[in-house]
């Protein structure tokens, strides 16, 4: 459901007209109508006011379901590792790349993507230019996991991988 549909549902649930909601927000009823028809969306500064008026959390208003998100991340992680275990390394890498793009701040998927790079280094379907760009991106991601991740096991894996990567790249002082 879109935020406009959610606002419409919450407004009606409270027997509130568009005009009444608009007045409480200090905007026009036309703006509310535009939201509810999904032509526009509320300005981010309106979110706290809408949360207060409707008595919901921001997650409820924006329909963010953290458990569903975690389940999807876990499923992607499992699929990536399954592909890799059966020797489908390119598929695992591309799935990890896609998963990282969808959830760019998830350290597990960041690690999956970066760690699977080693499987495609010699894949002829990637040009040298592509491989170099991917190598740099994966170095950056692995460094981010090593530096910022609070999950100790994952951080240690990243540090271990980076030591080998740095050595192979001739960056002995970094290792």
Coordinates of N, CA and C in Angstrom, one line a residue:
X1 N 0.8 -1.2 0.0 CA 0.0 0.0 0.0 C 0.9 1.2 0.0
X2 N 0.5 2.3 -0.7 CA 1.2 3.5 -0.7 C 1.0 4.4 0.5
X3 N 1.8 5.4 0.7 CA 1.6 6.2 1.9 C 0.3 7.0 1.7
X4 N -0.1 7.4 0.5 CA -1.3 8.1 0.2 C -2.5 7.2 0.6
X5 N -2.5 5.9 0.3 CA -3.6 5.0 0.6 C -3.6 4.8 2.1
X6 N -2.5 4.7 2.8 CA -2.4 4.6 4.2 C -3.0 5.8 4.9
X7 N -2.7 7.0 4.4 CA -3.2 8.2 5.0 C -4.7 8.3 4.8
X8 N -5.2 7.9 3.7 CA -6.7 7.9 3.4 C -7.4 6.9 4.4
X9 N -6.8 5.7 4.5 CA -7.3 4.7 5.4 C -7.4 5.2 6.9
X10 N -6.3 5.8 7.3 CA -6.2 6.3 8.7 C -7.1 7.5 8.9
X11 N -7.2 8.4 7.9 CA -8.1 9.5 8.0 C -9.6 9.1 8.2
X12 N -10.0 8.1 7.3 CA -11.3 7.6 7.3 C -11.6 6.9 8.6
X13 N -10.6 6.1 9.1 CA -10.8 5.4 10.4 C -11.1 6.3 11.5
X14 N -10.7 7.5 11.4 CA -10.9 8.5 12.5 C -12.0 9.5 12.1
X15 N -12.8 9.1 11.1 CA -13.9 9.9 10.7 C -13.5 11.4 10.5
X16 N -12.4 11.6 9.8 CA -11.9 12.9 9.6 C -12.0 13.2 8.1
X17 N -12.4 14.5 7.7 CA -12.4 14.9 6.3 C -11.0 15.3 5.9
X18 N -10.9 15.4 4.6 CA -9.6 16.0 4.1 C -9.4 17.4 4.5
X19 N -10.5 18.1 4.6 CA -10.4 19.5 5.1 C -9.9 19.6 6.5
X20 N -10.5 18.7 7.4 CA -10.0 18.7 8.8 C -8.6 18.3 8.9
X21 N -8.1 17.3 8.2 CA -6.7 16.9 8.3 C -5.9 18.1 7.7
X22 N -6.3 18.7 6.6 CA -5.5 19.8 6.1 C -5.4 20.9 7.1
X23 N -6.4 21.2 7.7 CA -6.4 22.3 8.7 C -5.4 22.0 9.8
X24 N -5.4 20.8 10.3 CA -4.5 20.4 11.4 C -3.1 20.5 11.0
X25 N -2.8 20.2 9.7 CA -1.5 20.2 9.2 C -1.1 21.6 8.6
X26 N -2.0 22.5 8.5 CA -1.7 23.8 8.0 C -1.4 23.8 6.5
X27 N -2.1 23.0 5.8 CA -2.0 22.9 4.3 C -3.4 22.9 3.7
X28 N -3.4 22.8 2.4 CA -4.8 22.8 1.7 C -5.3 21.4 1.6
X29 N -6.7 21.3 1.5 CA -7.3 20.0 1.3 C -6.9 19.4 0.0
X30 N -6.6 20.3 -1.0 CA -6.1 19.8 -2.3 C -4.8 19.0 -2.1
X31 N -4.0 19.4 -1.2 CA -2.7 18.7 -1.0 C -3.0 17.3 -0.4
X32 N -4.0 17.2 0.5 CA -4.3 15.9 1.0 C -4.9 15.0 -0.1
X33 N -5.7 15.6 -0.9 CA -6.3 14.9 -2.0 C -5.2 14.3 -3.0
X34 N -4.2 15.2 -3.2 CA -3.1 14.8 -4.1 C -2.3 13.6 -3.5
X35 N -2.1 13.6 -2.2 CA -1.5 12.5 -1.5 C -2.3 11.2 -1.6
X36 N -3.6 11.3 -1.3 CA -4.4 10.2 -1.3 C -4.6 9.6 -2.7
X37 N -4.4 10.3 -3.8 CA -4.5 9.8 -5.1 C -3.1 9.4 -5.6
X38 N -2.1 9.5 -4.8 CA -0.7 9.1 -5.1 C -0.2 10.0 -6.3
X39 N -0.6 11.2 -6.4 CA 0.0 12.1 -7.3 C 1.2 12.8 -6.7
X40 N 1.1 13.0 -5.4 CA 2.3 13.6 -4.7 C 2.4 12.8 -3.4
X41 N 3.4 13.1 -2.6 CA 3.6 12.5 -1.3 C 3.8 13.6 -0.3
X42 N 3.5 13.3 1.0 CA 3.8 14.4 2.0 C 5.3 14.7 2.1
X43 N 5.5 15.9 2.4 CA 6.9 16.3 2.7 C 7.3 15.6 4.0
X44 N 8.6 15.3 4.0 CA 9.1 14.5 5.2 C 8.8 15.2 6.5
X45 N 8.8 16.6 6.5 CA 8.5 17.3 7.7 C 7.1 17.1 8.2
X46 N 6.2 16.6 7.3 CA 4.8 16.3 7.7 C 4.7 15.0 8.5
X47 N 5.6 14.1 8.3 CA 5.6 12.7 8.9 C 5.3 12.8 10.4
X48 N 6.1 13.5 11.2 CA 5.9 13.5 12.7 C 4.5 14.0 13.0
X49 N 4.0 15.0 12.3 CA 2.6 15.5 12.5 C 1.6 14.5 12.2
X50 N 1.7 13.8 11.1 CA 0.8 12.7 10.7 C 0.8 11.6 11.7
X51 N 2.0 11.2 12.2 CA 2.1 10.2 13.2 C 1.3 10.6 14.5
X52 N 1.5 11.9 14.9 CA 0.8 12.4 16.1 C -0.7 12.4 15.9
X53 N -1.1 12.9 14.8 CA -2.6 13.1 14.5 C -3.3 11.7 14.5
X54 N -2.6 10.7 13.8 CA -3.2 9.4 13.7 C -2.9 8.5 14.8
X55 N -2.0 8.8 15.7 CA -1.7 8.0 16.8 C -1.0 6.6 16.4
X56 N -0.2 6.7 15.4 CA 0.5 5.5 14.9 C 2.0 5.8 14.9
X57 N 2.8 4.8 14.7 CA 4.3 5.0 14.6 C 4.6 5.4 13.2
X58 N 5.8 5.9 13.0 CA 6.3 6.2 11.7 C 6.4 4.9 10.8
X59 N 6.8 3.8 11.5 CA 6.8 2.5 10.8 C 5.5 2.1 10.3
X60 N 4.5 2.3 11.1 CA 3.1 2.0 10.7 C 2.6 2.9 9.5
X61 N 2.9 4.2 9.7 CA 2.5 5.2 8.6 C 3.2 4.8 7.3
X62 N 4.4 4.5 7.4 CA 5.2 4.3 6.2 C 5.2 2.8 5.8
X63 N 4.5 2.0 6.6 CA 4.3 0.6 6.3 C 5.7 -0.1 6.2
X64 N 6.5 0.1 7.2 CA 7.8 -0.6 7.3 C 7.6 -1.7 8.3
X65 N 7.9 -2.9 7.8 CA 7.8 -4.1 8.6 C 9.2 -4.7 8.8
X66 N 9.8 -4.4 10.0 CA 11.2 -4.8 10.2 C 11.3 -6.3 10.2
X67 N 10.4 -7.1 10.7 CA 10.5 -8.5 10.7 C 10.5 -9.1 9.3
X68 N 9.6 -8.5 8.4 CA 9.5 -9.0 7.0 C 10.9 -8.6 6.3
X69 N 11.4 -7.5 6.6 CA 12.7 -7.1 6.0 C 13.8 -8.0 6.4
X70 N 13.9 -8.4 7.7 CA 14.9 -9.3 8.2 C 14.7 -10.7 7.6
X71 N 13.5 -11.1 7.4 CA 13.2 -12.4 6.8 C 13.8 -12.4 5.3
X72 N 13.5 -11.3 4.6 CA 14.0 -11.2 3.2 C 15.5 -11.2 3.2
X73 N 16.1 -10.5 4.1 CA 17.6 -10.5 4.1 C 18.1 -11.9 4.4
X74 N 17.6 -12.5 5.4 CA 18.0 -13.9 5.7 C 17.8 -14.9 4.6
X75 N 16.7 -14.7 3.9 CA 16.4 -15.6 2.7 C 17.5 -15.3 1.6
X76 N 17.8 -14.1 1.3 CA 18.8 -13.7 0.3 C 20.1 -14.3 0.7
X77 N 20.5 -14.1 1.9 CA 21.8 -14.7 2.4 C 21.9 -16.2 2.2
X78 N 20.8 -16.8 2.6 CA 20.7 -18.3 2.4 C 20.8 -18.7 0.9
X79 N 20.1 -18.0 0.1 CA 20.2 -18.3 -1.4 C 21.6 -18.1 -1.9
X80 N 22.2 -17.0 -1.5 CA 23.6 -16.7 -2.0 C 24.5 -17.8 -1.6
X81 N 24.4 -18.3 -0.4 CA 25.3 -19.3 0.0 C 25.0 -20.7 -0.6
X82 N 23.7 -20.9 -0.8 CA 23.3 -22.2 -1.5 C 23.9 -22.2 -2.9
X83 N 23.8 -21.1 -3.7 CA 24.3 -21.1 -5.0 C 25.8 -21.3 -5.0
X84 N 26.5 -20.7 -4.0 CA 28.0 -20.8 -3.9 C 28.4 -22.3 -3.6
X85 N 27.6 -22.9 -2.7 CA 28.0 -24.3 -2.2 C 27.9 -25.3 -3.4
X86 N 27.0 -25.0 -4.3 CA 26.8 -26.0 -5.5 C 27.7 -25.5 -6.7
X87 N 28.6 -24.6 -6.4 CA 29.5 -24.2 -7.5 C 29.0 -23.2 -8.5
X88 N 27.8 -22.6 -8.2 CA 27.3 -21.5 -9.1 C 27.8 -20.2 -8.6
X89 N 29.1 -20.0 -8.7 CA 29.8 -18.8 -8.1 C 29.4 -17.5 -8.8
X90 N 29.3 -17.5 -10.1 CA 28.8 -16.3 -10.8 C 27.4 -15.9 -10.4
X91 N 26.5 -16.9 -10.3 CA 25.1 -16.7 -9.9 C 25.1 -16.1 -8.5
X92 N 25.9 -16.7 -7.6 CA 26.0 -16.3 -6.2 C 26.5 -14.8 -6.1
X93 N 27.5 -14.5 -6.9 CA 28.0 -13.1 -6.9 C 26.9 -12.2 -7.4
X94 N 26.3 -12.5 -8.5 CA 25.3 -11.6 -9.1 C 24.1 -11.4 -8.1
X95 N 23.7 -12.5 -7.5 CA 22.6 -12.4 -6.5 C 23.0 -11.6 -5.3
X96 N 24.3 -11.8 -4.8 CA 24.8 -10.9 -3.7 C 24.8 -9.5 -4.1
X97 N 25.2 -9.2 -5.4 CA 25.3 -7.8 -5.9 C 23.9 -7.2 -5.8
X98 N 23.0 -7.9 -6.3 CA 21.6 -7.5 -6.4 C 21.0 -7.2 -5.0
X99 N 21.3 -8.2 -4.1 CA 20.8 -8.1 -2.7 C 21.5 -6.9 -2.0
X100 N 22.7 -6.6 -2.3 CA 23.4 -5.5 -1.7 C 22.8 -4.2 -2.2
X101 N 22.4 -4.1 -3.5 CA 21.8 -2.9 -4.1 C 20.5 -2.7 -3.4
X102 N 19.7 -3.7 -3.1 CA 18.4 -3.6 -2.5 C 18.5 -3.2 -1.1
X103 N 19.5 -3.7 -0.3 CA 19.7 -3.4 1.1 C 21.1 -2.9 1.3
X104 N 21.5 -1.7 0.9 CA 22.9 -1.2 0.8 C 23.5 -1.1 2.2
X105 N 22.7 -1.0 3.3 CA 23.3 -0.8 4.6 C 23.4 -2.1 5.4
X106 N 23.1 -3.2 4.9 CA 23.1 -4.5 5.6 C 24.5 -5.1 5.5
X107 N 25.1 -5.2 6.6 CA 26.5 -5.7 6.6 C 26.6 -7.2 6.1
X108 N 25.6 -8.0 6.5 CA 25.7 -9.4 6.0 C 25.7 -9.5 4.5
X109 N 24.8 -8.7 3.9 CA 24.8 -8.7 2.4 C 26.0 -8.0 1.8
X110 N 26.5 -7.0 2.5 CA 27.7 -6.3 2.0 C 28.8 -7.3 2.0
X111 N 28.9 -8.1 3.1 CA 30.0 -9.1 3.2 C 29.8 -10.1 2.1
X112 N 28.6 -10.6 1.9 CA 28.3 -11.7 0.9 C 28.8 -11.2 -0.5
X113 N 28.4 -10.0 -0.8 CA 28.8 -9.4 -2.1 C 30.3 -9.3 -2.3
X114 N 30.9 -8.7 -1.3 CA 32.4 -8.5 -1.4 C 33.1 -9.8 -1.4
X115 N 32.7 -10.7 -0.5 CA 33.5 -12.0 -0.4 C 33.3 -12.9 -1.6
X116 N 32.2 -12.7 -2.3 CA 32.0 -13.6 -3.5 C 32.8 -13.0 -4.8
X117 N 33.3 -11.8 -4.6 CA 34.1 -11.2 -5.8 C 35.2 -12.2 -6.2
X118 N 35.9 -12.8 -5.3 CA 37.0 -13.7 -5.6 C 36.6 -14.8 -6.6
X119 N 35.4 -15.2 -6.7 CA 35.0 -16.2 -7.6 C 34.8 -15.8 -9.0
X120 N 34.7 -14.5 -9.2 CA 34.5 -14.0 -10.6 C 35.8 -13.3 -11.2
X121 N 36.8 -13.3 -10.4 CA 38.1 -12.6 -10.8 C 38.5 -13.1 -12.2
X122 N 38.4 -14.4 -12.4 CA 38.9 -15.0 -13.7 C 37.8 -15.3 -14.7
X123 N 36.6 -14.8 -14.4 CA 35.4 -15.1 -15.2 C 35.5 -14.2 -16.5
X124 N 35.6 -14.8 -17.7 CA 35.8 -14.1 -18.9 C 34.6 -13.2 -19.4
X125 N 33.5 -13.4 -18.7 CA 32.3 -12.6 -19.1 C 32.3 -11.2 -18.5
X126 N 33.3 -11.0 -17.6 CA 33.5 -9.6 -17.1 C 34.8 -9.0 -17.7
X127 N 34.7 -7.8 -18.2 CA 35.9 -7.1 -18.8 C 36.8 -6.8 -17.7
X128 N 38.1 -6.5 -18.1 CA 39.1 -6.1 -17.1 C 38.6 -4.8 -16.4
X129 N 38.0 -3.9 -17.1 CA 37.6 -2.6 -16.6 C 36.5 -2.9 -15.5
X130 N 35.5 -3.8 -15.9 CA 34.5 -4.2 -14.9 C 35.1 -4.8 -13.7
X131 N 36.0 -5.7 -13.9 CA 36.6 -6.4 -12.7 C 37.3 -5.4 -11.8
X132 N 38.0 -4.4 -12.4 CA 38.7 -3.4 -11.6 C 37.7 -2.6 -10.8
X133 N 36.7 -2.2 -11.4 CA 35.6 -1.4 -10.7 C 35.0 -2.2 -9.6
X134 N 34.7 -3.5 -9.9 CA 34.1 -4.4 -8.9 C 35.1 -4.6 -7.7
X135 N 36.4 -4.8 -8.1 CA 37.4 -5.0 -7.0 C 37.5 -3.8 -6.1
X136 N 37.5 -2.6 -6.6 CA 37.5 -1.4 -5.8 C 36.3 -1.3 -4.9
X137 N 35.1 -1.6 -5.5 CA 33.9 -1.6 -4.7 C 33.9 -2.6 -3.6
X138 N 34.4 -3.8 -3.9 CA 34.4 -4.9 -2.9 C 35.4 -4.6 -1.8
X139 N 36.5 -4.0 -2.1 CA 37.5 -3.6 -1.1 C 36.8 -2.6 -0.2
X140 N 36.2 -1.6 -0.8 CA 35.5 -0.6 0.1 C 34.4 -1.2 1.0
X141 N 33.7 -2.1 0.4 CA 32.6 -2.7 1.2 C 33.2 -3.6 2.3
X142 N 34.2 -4.3 2.0 CA 34.8 -5.2 3.1 C 35.5 -4.3 4.2
X143 N 36.1 -3.2 3.8 CA 36.6 -2.3 4.8 C 35.5 -1.7 5.6
X144 N 34.4 -1.4 5.0 CA 33.2 -0.9 5.8 C 32.8 -1.9 6.8
X145 N 32.6 -3.2 6.4 CA 32.2 -4.2 7.3 C 33.2 -4.3 8.5
X146 N 34.5 -4.4 8.1 CA 35.5 -4.5 9.1 C 35.6 -3.3 10.1
X147 N 35.3 -2.2 9.6 CA 35.3 -1.0 10.5 C 34.0 -0.7 11.3
X148 N 32.9 -0.9 10.6 CA 31.6 -0.4 11.2 C 30.7 -1.4 11.7
X149 N 30.8 -2.7 11.3 CA 29.9 -3.7 11.7 C 30.0 -4.0 13.2
X150 N 28.9 -4.1 13.9 CA 28.9 -4.4 15.3 C 28.9 -5.9 15.6
X151 N 28.6 -6.7 14.6 CA 28.6 -8.2 14.8 C 30.0 -8.7 14.7
X152 N 30.5 -9.1 15.8 CA 32.0 -9.4 15.9 C 32.4 -10.5 15.0
X153 N 31.6 -11.6 14.8 CA 32.0 -12.7 13.9 C 32.2 -12.2 12.5
X154 N 31.2 -11.4 12.0 CA 31.3 -10.9 10.7 C 32.4 -9.9 10.5
X155 N 32.7 -9.1 11.5 CA 33.8 -8.2 11.5 C 35.1 -8.9 11.3
X156 N 35.3 -10.0 12.1 CA 36.5 -10.8 12.1 C 36.7 -11.5 10.7
X157 N 35.6 -12.0 10.1 CA 35.7 -12.5 8.8 C 36.2 -11.5 7.8
X158 N 35.6 -10.3 7.9 CA 36.0 -9.2 7.0 C 37.5 -8.8 7.2
X159 N 38.0 -8.7 8.4 CA 39.4 -8.4 8.7 C 40.3 -9.5 8.1
X160 N 39.9 -10.8 8.3 CA 40.7 -11.9 7.8 C 40.7 -11.9 6.3
X161 N 39.6 -11.6 5.6 CA 39.6 -11.6 4.2 C 40.4 -10.4 3.7
X162 N 40.3 -9.3 4.3 CA 41.0 -8.1 3.9 C 42.6 -8.3 4.0
X163 N 43.0 -9.0 5.0 CA 44.4 -9.3 5.1 C 45.0 -10.0 3.9
X164 N 44.2 -11.0 3.5 CA 44.6 -11.7 2.3 C 44.5 -10.9 1.0
X165 N 43.5 -10.1 0.9 CA 43.3 -9.2 -0.2 C 44.4 -8.2 -0.3
X166 N 44.7 -7.6 0.8 CA 45.8 -6.6 0.9 C 47.1 -7.2 0.4
X167 N 47.4 -8.4 1.0 CA 48.6 -9.1 0.6 C 48.7 -9.3 -0.9
X168 N 47.6 -9.8 -1.5 CA 47.5 -10.2 -2.9 C 47.6 -8.9 -3.7
X169 N 47.2 -7.8 -3.2 CA 47.3 -6.5 -4.0 C 48.6 -5.8 -3.7
X170 N 49.5 -6.4 -2.9 CA 50.8 -5.8 -2.6 C 50.7 -4.7 -1.6
X171 N 49.6 -4.6 -0.9 CA 49.5 -3.6 0.2 C 49.8 -4.2 1.5
X172 N 51.0 -4.6 1.7 CA 51.5 -5.3 2.9 C 51.3 -4.5 4.1
X173 N 51.5 -3.2 4.1 CA 51.4 -2.3 5.2 C 50.0 -2.3 5.7
X174 N 49.0 -2.3 4.8 CA 47.6 -2.4 5.2 C 47.2 -3.7 5.8
X175 N 47.8 -4.8 5.3 CA 47.5 -6.1 5.9 C 48.0 -6.1 7.3

